Short mmCIF file of C-alpha atoms in Angstrom, two decimals:
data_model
loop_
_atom_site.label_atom_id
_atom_site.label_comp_id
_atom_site.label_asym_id
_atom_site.label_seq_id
_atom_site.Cartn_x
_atom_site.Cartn_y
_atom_site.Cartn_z
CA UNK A 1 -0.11 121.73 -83.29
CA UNK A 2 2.74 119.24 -83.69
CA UNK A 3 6.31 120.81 -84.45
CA UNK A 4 6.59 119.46 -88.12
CA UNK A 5 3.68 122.22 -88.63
CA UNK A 6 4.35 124.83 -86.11
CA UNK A 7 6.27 128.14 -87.04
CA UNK A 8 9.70 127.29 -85.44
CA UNK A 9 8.75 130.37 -83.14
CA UNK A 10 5.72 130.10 -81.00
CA UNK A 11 5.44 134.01 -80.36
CA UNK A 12 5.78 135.05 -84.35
CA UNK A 13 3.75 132.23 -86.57
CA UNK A 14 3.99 133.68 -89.21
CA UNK A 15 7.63 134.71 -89.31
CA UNK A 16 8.07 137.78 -88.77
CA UNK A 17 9.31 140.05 -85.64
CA UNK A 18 7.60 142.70 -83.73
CA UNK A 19 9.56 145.55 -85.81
CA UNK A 20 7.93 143.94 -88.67
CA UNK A 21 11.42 142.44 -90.17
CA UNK A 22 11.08 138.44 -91.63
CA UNK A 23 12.69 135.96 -89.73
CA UNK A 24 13.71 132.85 -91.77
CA UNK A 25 13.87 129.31 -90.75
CA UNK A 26 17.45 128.27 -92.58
CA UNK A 27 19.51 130.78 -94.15
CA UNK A 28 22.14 128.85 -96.31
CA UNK A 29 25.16 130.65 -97.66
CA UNK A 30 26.57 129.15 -101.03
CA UNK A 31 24.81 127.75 -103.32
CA UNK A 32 27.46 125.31 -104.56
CA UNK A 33 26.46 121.37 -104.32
CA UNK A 34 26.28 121.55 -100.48
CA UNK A 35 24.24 125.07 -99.61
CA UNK A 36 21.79 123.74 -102.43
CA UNK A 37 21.68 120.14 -100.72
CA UNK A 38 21.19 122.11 -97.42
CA UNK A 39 18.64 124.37 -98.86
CA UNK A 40 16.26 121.57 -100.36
CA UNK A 41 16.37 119.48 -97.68
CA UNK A 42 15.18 121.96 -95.31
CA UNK A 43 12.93 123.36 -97.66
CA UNK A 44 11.22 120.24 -98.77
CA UNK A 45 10.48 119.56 -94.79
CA UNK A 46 8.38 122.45 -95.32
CA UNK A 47 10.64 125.60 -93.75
CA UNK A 48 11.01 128.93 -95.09
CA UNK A 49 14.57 129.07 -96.34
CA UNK A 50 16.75 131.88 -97.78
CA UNK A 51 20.32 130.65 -100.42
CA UNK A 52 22.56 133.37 -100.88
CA UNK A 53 24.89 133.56 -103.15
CA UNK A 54 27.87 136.02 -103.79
CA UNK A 55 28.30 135.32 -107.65
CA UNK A 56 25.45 135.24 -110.50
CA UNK A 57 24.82 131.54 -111.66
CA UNK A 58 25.43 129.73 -113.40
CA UNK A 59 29.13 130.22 -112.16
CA UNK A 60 32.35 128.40 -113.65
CA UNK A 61 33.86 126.34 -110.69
CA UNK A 62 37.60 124.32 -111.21
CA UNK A 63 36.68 120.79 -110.80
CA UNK A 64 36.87 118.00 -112.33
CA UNK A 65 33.64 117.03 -112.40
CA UNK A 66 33.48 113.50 -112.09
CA UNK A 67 30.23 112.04 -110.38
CA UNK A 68 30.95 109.07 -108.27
CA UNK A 69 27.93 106.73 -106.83
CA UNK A 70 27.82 108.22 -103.84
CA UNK A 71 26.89 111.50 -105.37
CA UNK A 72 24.17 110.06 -107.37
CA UNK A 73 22.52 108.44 -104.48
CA UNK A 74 22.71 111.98 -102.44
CA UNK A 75 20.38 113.94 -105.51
CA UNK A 76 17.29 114.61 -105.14
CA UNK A 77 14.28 112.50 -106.51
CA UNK A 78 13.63 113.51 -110.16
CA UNK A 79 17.36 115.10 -110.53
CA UNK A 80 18.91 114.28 -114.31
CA UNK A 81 22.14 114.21 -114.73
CA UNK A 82 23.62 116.52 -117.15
CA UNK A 83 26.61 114.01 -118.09
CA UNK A 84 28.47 114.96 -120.20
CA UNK A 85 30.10 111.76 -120.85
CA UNK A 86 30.05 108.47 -119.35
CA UNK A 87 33.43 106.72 -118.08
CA UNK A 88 33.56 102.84 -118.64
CA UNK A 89 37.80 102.86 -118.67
CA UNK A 90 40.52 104.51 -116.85
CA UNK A 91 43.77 105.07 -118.57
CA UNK A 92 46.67 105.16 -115.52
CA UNK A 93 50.07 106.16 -115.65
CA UNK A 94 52.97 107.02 -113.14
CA UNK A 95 54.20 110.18 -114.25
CA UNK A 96 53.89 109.58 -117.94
CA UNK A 97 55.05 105.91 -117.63
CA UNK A 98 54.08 102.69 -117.57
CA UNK A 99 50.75 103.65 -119.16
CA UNK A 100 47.72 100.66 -118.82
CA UNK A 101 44.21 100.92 -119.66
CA UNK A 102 41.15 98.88 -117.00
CA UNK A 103 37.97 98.96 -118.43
CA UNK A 104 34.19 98.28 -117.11
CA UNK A 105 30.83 96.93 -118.36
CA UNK A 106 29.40 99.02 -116.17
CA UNK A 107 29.68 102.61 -115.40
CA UNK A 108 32.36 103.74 -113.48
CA UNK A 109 31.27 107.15 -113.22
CA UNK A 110 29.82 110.26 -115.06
CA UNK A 111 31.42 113.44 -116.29
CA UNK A 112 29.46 116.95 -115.33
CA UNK A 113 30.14 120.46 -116.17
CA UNK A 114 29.90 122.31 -112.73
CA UNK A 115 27.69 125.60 -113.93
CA UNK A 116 24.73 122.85 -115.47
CA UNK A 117 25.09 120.45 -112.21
CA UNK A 118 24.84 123.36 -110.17
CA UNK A 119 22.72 125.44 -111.68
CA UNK A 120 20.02 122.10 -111.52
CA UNK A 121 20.65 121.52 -108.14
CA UNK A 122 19.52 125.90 -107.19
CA UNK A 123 16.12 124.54 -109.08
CA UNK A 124 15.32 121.67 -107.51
CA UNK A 125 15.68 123.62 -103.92
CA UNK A 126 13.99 125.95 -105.08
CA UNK A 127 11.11 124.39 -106.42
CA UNK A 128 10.89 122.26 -102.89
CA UNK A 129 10.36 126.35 -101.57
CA UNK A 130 13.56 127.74 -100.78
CA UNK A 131 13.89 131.35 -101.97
CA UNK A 132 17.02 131.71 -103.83
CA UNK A 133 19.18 135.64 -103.41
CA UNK A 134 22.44 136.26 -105.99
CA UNK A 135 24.95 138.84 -105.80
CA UNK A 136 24.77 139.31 -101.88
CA UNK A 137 27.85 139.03 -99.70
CA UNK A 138 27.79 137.96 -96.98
CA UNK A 139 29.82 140.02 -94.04
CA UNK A 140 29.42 138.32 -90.95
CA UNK A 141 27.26 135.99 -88.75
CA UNK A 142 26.16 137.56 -85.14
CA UNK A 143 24.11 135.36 -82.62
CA UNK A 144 24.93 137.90 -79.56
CA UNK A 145 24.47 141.87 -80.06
CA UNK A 146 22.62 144.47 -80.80
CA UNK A 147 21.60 142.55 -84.59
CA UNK A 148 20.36 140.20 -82.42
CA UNK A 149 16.76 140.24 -81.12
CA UNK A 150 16.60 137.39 -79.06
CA UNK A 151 18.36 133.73 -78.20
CA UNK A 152 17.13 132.24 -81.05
CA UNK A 153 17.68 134.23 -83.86
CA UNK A 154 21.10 134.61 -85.81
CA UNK A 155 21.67 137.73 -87.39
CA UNK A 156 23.01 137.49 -90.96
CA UNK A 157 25.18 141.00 -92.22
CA UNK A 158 25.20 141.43 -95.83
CA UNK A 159 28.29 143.78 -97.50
CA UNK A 160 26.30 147.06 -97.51
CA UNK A 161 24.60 146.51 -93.97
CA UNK A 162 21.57 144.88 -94.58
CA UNK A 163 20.66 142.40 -91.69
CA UNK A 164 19.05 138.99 -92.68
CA UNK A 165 17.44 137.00 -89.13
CA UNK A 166 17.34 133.43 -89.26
CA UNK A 167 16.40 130.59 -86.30
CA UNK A 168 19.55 128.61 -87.99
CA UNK A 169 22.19 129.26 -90.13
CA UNK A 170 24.37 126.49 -92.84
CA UNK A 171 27.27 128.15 -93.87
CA UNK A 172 28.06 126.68 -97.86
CA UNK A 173 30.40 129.31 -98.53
CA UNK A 174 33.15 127.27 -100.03
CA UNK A 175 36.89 126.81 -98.66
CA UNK A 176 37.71 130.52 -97.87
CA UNK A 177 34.58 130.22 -95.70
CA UNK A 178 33.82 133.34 -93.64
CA UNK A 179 31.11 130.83 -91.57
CA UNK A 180 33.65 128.75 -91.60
CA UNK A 181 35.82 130.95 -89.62
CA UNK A 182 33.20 132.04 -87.31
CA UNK A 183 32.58 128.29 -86.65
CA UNK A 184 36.45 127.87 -85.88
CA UNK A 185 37.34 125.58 -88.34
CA UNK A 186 40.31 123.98 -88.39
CA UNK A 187 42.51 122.62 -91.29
CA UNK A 188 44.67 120.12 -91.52
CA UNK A 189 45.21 119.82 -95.40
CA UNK A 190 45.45 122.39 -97.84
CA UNK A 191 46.38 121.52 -101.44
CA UNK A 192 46.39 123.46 -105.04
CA UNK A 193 44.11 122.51 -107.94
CA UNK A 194 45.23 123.76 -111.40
CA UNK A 195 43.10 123.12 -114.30
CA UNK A 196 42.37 124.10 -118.24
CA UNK A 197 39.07 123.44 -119.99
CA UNK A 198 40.27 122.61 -123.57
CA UNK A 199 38.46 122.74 -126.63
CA UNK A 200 39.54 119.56 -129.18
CA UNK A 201 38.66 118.51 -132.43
CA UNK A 202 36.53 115.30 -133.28
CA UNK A 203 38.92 112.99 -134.17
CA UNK A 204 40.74 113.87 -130.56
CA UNK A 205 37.66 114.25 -128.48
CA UNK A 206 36.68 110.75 -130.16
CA UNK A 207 40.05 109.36 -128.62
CA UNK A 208 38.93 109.98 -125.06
CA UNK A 209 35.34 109.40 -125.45
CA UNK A 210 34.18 107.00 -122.47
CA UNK A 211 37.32 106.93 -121.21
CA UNK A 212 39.52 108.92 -118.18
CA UNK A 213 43.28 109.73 -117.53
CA UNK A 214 44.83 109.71 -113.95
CA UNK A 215 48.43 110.17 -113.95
CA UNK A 216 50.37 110.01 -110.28
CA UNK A 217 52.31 112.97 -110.51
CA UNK A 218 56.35 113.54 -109.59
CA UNK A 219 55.68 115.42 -106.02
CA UNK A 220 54.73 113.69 -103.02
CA UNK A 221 50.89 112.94 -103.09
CA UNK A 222 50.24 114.96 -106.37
CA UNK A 223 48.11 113.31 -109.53
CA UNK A 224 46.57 114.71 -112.78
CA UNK A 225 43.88 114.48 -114.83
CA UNK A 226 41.78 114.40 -117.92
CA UNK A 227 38.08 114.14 -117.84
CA UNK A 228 36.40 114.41 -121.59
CA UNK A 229 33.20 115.94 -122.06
CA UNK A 230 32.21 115.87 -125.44
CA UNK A 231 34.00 118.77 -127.59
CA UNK A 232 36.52 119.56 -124.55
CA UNK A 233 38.85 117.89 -121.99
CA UNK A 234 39.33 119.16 -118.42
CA UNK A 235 42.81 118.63 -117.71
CA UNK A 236 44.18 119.02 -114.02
CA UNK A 237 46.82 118.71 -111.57
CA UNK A 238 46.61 118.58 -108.09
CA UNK A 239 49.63 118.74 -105.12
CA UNK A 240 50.61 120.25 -102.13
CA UNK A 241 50.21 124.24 -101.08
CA UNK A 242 53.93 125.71 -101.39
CA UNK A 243 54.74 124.03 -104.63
CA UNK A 244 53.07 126.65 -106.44
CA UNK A 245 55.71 126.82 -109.19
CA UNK A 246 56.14 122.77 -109.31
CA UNK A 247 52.40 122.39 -109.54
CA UNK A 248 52.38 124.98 -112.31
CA UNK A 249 55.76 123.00 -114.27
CA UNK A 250 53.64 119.63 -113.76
CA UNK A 251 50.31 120.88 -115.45
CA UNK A 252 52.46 122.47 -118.58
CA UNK A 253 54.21 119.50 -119.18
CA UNK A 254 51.66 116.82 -118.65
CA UNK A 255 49.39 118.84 -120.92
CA UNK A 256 52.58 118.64 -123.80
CA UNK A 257 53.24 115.28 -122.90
CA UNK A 258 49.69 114.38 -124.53
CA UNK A 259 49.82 116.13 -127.39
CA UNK A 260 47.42 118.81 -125.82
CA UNK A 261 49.72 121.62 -126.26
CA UNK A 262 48.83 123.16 -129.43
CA UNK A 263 45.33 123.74 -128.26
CA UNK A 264 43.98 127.17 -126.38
CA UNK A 265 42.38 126.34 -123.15
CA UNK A 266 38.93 128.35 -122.74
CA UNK A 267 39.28 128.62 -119.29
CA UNK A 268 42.35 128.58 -116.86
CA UNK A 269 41.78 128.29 -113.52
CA UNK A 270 43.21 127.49 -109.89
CA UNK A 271 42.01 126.48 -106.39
CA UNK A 272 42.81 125.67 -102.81
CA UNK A 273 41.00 122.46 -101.52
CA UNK A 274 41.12 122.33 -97.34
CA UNK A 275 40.74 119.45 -95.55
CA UNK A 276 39.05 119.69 -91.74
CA UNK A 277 41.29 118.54 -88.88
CA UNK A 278 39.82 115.76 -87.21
CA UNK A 279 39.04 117.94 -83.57
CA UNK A 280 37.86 120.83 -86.30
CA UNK A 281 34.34 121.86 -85.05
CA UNK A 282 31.13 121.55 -87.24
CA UNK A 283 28.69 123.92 -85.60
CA UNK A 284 28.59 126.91 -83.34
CA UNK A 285 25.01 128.12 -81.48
CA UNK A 286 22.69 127.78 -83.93
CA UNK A 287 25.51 127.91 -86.96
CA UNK A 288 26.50 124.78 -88.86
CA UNK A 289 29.15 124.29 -91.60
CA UNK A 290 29.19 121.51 -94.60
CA UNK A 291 31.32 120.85 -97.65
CA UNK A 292 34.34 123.05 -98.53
CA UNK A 293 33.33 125.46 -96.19
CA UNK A 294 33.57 122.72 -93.24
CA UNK A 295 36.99 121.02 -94.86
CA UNK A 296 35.09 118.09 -95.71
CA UNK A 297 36.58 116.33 -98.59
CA UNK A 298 38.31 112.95 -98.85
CA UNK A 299 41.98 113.50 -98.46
CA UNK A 300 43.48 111.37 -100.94
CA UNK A 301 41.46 111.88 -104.24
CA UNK A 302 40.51 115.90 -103.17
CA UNK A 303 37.31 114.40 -104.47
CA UNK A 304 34.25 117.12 -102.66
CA UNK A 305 31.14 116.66 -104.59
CA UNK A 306 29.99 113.35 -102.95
CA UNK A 307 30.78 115.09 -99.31
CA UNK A 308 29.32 118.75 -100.09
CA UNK A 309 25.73 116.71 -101.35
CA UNK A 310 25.80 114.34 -97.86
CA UNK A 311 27.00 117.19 -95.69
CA UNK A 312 24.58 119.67 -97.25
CA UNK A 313 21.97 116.83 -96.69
CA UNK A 314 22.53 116.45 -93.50
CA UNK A 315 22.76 119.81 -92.80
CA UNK A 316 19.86 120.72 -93.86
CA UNK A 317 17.80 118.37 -92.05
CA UNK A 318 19.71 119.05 -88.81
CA UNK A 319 19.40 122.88 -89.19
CA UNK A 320 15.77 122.14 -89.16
CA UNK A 321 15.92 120.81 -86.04
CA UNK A 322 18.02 123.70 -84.33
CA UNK A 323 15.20 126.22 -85.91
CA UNK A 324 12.54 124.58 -84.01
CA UNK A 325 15.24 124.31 -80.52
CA UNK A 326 13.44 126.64 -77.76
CA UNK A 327 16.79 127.05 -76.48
CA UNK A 328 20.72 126.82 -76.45
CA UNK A 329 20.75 123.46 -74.31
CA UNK A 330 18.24 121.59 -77.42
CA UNK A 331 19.80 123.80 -80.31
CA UNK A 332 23.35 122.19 -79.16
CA UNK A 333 22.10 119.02 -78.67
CA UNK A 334 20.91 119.08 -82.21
CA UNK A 335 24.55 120.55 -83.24
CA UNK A 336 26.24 117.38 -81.45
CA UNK A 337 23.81 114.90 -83.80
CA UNK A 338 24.41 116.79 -86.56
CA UNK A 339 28.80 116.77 -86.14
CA UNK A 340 28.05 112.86 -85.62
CA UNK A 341 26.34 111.66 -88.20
CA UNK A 342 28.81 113.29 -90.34
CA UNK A 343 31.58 112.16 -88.37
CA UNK A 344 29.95 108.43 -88.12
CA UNK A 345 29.98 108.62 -91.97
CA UNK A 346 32.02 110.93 -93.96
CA UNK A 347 34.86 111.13 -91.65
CA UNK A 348 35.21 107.50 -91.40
CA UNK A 349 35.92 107.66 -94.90
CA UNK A 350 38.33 111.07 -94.43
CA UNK A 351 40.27 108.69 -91.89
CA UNK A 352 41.05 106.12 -94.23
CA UNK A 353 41.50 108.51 -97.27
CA UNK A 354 44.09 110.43 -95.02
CA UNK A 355 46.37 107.02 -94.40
CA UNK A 356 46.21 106.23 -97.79
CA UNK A 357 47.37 109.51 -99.12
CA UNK A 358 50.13 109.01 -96.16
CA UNK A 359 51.29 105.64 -98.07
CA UNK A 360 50.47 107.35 -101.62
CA UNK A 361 53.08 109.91 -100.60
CA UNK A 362 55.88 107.24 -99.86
CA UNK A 363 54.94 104.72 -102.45
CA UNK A 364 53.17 106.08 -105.58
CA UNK A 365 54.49 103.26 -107.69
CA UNK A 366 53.03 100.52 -106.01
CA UNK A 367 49.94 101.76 -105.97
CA UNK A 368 50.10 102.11 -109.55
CA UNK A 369 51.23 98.64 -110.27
CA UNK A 370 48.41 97.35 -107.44
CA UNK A 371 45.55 99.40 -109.67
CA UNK A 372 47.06 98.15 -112.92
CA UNK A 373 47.95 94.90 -111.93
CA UNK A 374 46.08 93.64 -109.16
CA UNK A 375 42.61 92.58 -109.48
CA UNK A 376 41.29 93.09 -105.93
CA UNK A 377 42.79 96.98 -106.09
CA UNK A 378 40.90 97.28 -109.05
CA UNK A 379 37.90 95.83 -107.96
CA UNK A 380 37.55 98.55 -105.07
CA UNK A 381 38.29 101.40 -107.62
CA UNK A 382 35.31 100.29 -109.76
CA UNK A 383 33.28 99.80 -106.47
CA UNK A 384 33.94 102.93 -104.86
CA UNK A 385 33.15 104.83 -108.12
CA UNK A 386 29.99 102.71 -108.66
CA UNK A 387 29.36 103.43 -105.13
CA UNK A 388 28.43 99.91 -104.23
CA UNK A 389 30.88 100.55 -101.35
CA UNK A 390 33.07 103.03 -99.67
CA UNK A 391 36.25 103.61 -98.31
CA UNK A 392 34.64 103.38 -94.84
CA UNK A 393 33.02 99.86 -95.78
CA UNK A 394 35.97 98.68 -97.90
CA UNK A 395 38.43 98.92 -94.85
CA UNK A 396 35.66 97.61 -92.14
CA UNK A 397 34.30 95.02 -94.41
CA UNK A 398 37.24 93.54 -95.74
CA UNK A 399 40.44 91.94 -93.88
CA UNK A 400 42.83 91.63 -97.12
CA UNK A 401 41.97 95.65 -97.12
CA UNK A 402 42.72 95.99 -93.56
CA UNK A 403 45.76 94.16 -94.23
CA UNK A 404 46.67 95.96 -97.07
CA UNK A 405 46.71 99.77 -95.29
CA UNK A 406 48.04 98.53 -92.17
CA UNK A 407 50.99 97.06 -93.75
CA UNK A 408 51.17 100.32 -96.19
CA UNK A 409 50.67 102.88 -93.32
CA UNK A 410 51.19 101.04 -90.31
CA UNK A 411 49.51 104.15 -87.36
CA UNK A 412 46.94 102.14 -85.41
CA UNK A 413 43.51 101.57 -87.27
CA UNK A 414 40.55 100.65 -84.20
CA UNK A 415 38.60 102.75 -86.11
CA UNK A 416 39.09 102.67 -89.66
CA UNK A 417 39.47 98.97 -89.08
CA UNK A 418 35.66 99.52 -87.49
CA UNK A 419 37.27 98.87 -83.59
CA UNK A 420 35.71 100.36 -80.57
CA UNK A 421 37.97 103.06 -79.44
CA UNK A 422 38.79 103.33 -75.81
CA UNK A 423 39.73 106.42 -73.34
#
């Protein structure tokens, strides 16, 4: 019997221990963008797999929602968008001023509400075979101890004391992961998201149809936001942890500064976004971490969705491969492949994101009159969006862009410039 068919433990086909308790392939906590990724892609390979999720969905989430190309190329076959609007112009401004408008035949990207993305995405894993739990917390993870029957199992502890067993773990559990922490994960980056969902008229939703608002904001690295979709604009502001009440003062008066004011948000909302350190590990035993709950997001933007889907991918398929490990030597091995081909890919592009927020921070203006005025700096916008490129590719591919960061964050580049490091 060949291992894509075989029970991923040779002494309990069917699953299930000698006390008679299940064992699951992959257990995946969250079931944001990346623990559903996780869960269909190890589901649709055929493995019994458990989601857990602490809330009852759908489940508001602050986000923007924009949907880049690189998010639409991570969805499963058959997955509709639910846009809500699609983006052909992007209105920029520094601060309120010097206001200019770049526009696009083609899409630039598409405008999602987070409870209807997600809520798809919990469907589609779960019609690949994944078995799909709400309103469980979960505790802890154990893979030594008493909860633990053997070397291959991880022991999952639910609030309440229930004990899930799985051959592999994905923790999806969003930034304040608690798999995150028993991974060790480290973080280099932690910024504040503040956001109101507004309800317009016609005439004013008609204004912003098709078209987006980023505005680089007054504290270092900080930007806001309007995303329309349809009857209501999301309207953000994102800076820095510790500038709390600054953050707060920016949101307020970017909000009266378009006219916005007299309208009652529906929702009001905050959030931390946490960005991985680059030594910050990915997996421990037979544990892995993607999206939030790994820090994986690009540093400059604070844009998660695209990473959470390709993480959660990835995840997925690797935690596959530590179920079926025999023992710790393989089920590490598999860890290691896993933490590279996310580091080969997504943190190639966190690298690069991470000196450009570096230069955004010193010089917000010029990269405000490069977008507005400078046809190559547009021309990656659009591209990265369209997700014909990415930052990665943009920076290996292209010397004027090599030129470009080096000369506006001048750290050495061997590797975001696509050089062979050396020890």
């Amino acid at each position: 019997m060949s291992s894509e068919n075989s029970s991923a433990d040779d002494s309990s086909a069917d699953g299930v221990q000698d006390d008679g308790q299940r064992v699951w392939d992959v257990v995946v906590v969250g079931a944001g963008p990346a623990g559903a990724s996780a869960a269909y892609a190890a589901a649709v390979a055929g493995r019994r797999v458990l989601l857990l999720e602490k809330a009852e969905l759908p489940r508001y989430k602050t986000c923007g929602g924009g949907i880049i190309g690189p998010s639409r190329d991570s969805l499963p076959p058959g997955f509709e968008l639910p846009f809500r609007d699609r983006v052909h112009a992007v209105t920029f401004s520094n601060n309120g001023r010097f206001t200019r408008t770049r526009r696009s035949k083609q899409m630039l990207f598409g405008l999602i509400n987070r409870p209807e993305f997600d809520q798809q995405l919990v469907e589609h894993a779960q019609k690949a075979g994944a078995e799909l739990r709400t309103g469980v917390t979960v505790q802890r993870v154990e893979q030594h101890g008493s909860s633990v029957p053997d070397r291959r199992t991880v022991a999952v502890v639910l609030q309440g004391g229930e004990t899930l067993l799985a051959r592999a773990v994905v923790g999806a559990d969003g930034s304040a992961s608690r798999i995150g922490a028993h991974v060790g994960v480290k973080l280099d980056q932690v910024d504040l998201g503040l956001e109101a969902e507004i309800p317009v008229p016609q005439t004013v939703a008609e204004d912003w149809k098709g078209r987006v608002l980023i505005d680089w904001g007054p504290m270092p690295g900080s930007y806001g936001w309007v995303f329309p979709k349809g009857d209501t604009l999301t309207v953000g502001v994102i800076s820095a942890r510790g500038e709390g009440a600054a953050t707060k003062r920016y949101l307020e008066d970017f909000i009266g500064r378009l006219g916005l004011a007299g309208f009652e948000p529906s929702i009001s909302s905050g959030h931390l976004t946490r960005c991985r350190a680059e030594d910050s590990p990915l997996s421990r035993g037979r544990v892995l971490v993607c999206g939030d709950a790994a820090g994986l997001l690009e540093p400059w933007t604070r844009e998660g969705i695209s990473f959470a889907l390709r993480s959660g991918r990835l995840a997925g398929e690797w935690a596959v491969r530590i179920a079926e490990a025999h023992d710790a030597v393989d089920a590490r091995r598999q860890a290691l492949n896993y933490a590279f081909a996310v580091k080969a890919g997504l943190g190639v592009e966190m690298s690069v994101g991470k000196r450009l927020l570096t230069a955004f921070e010193r010089r917000p203006g010029l990269f405000h009159a490069a977008l507005t005025g400078f046809r190559p700096a547009w021309n990656a916008f659009r591209e990265i969006t369209q997700g014909s490129t990415s930052l990665g590719e943009l920076v290996r591919g292209r010397p004027i862009a090599q030129r470009a960061l080096a000369a506006l964050d001048p750290r050495p580049a061997e590797r975001e410039a696509g050089g062979e490091a050396t020890s």
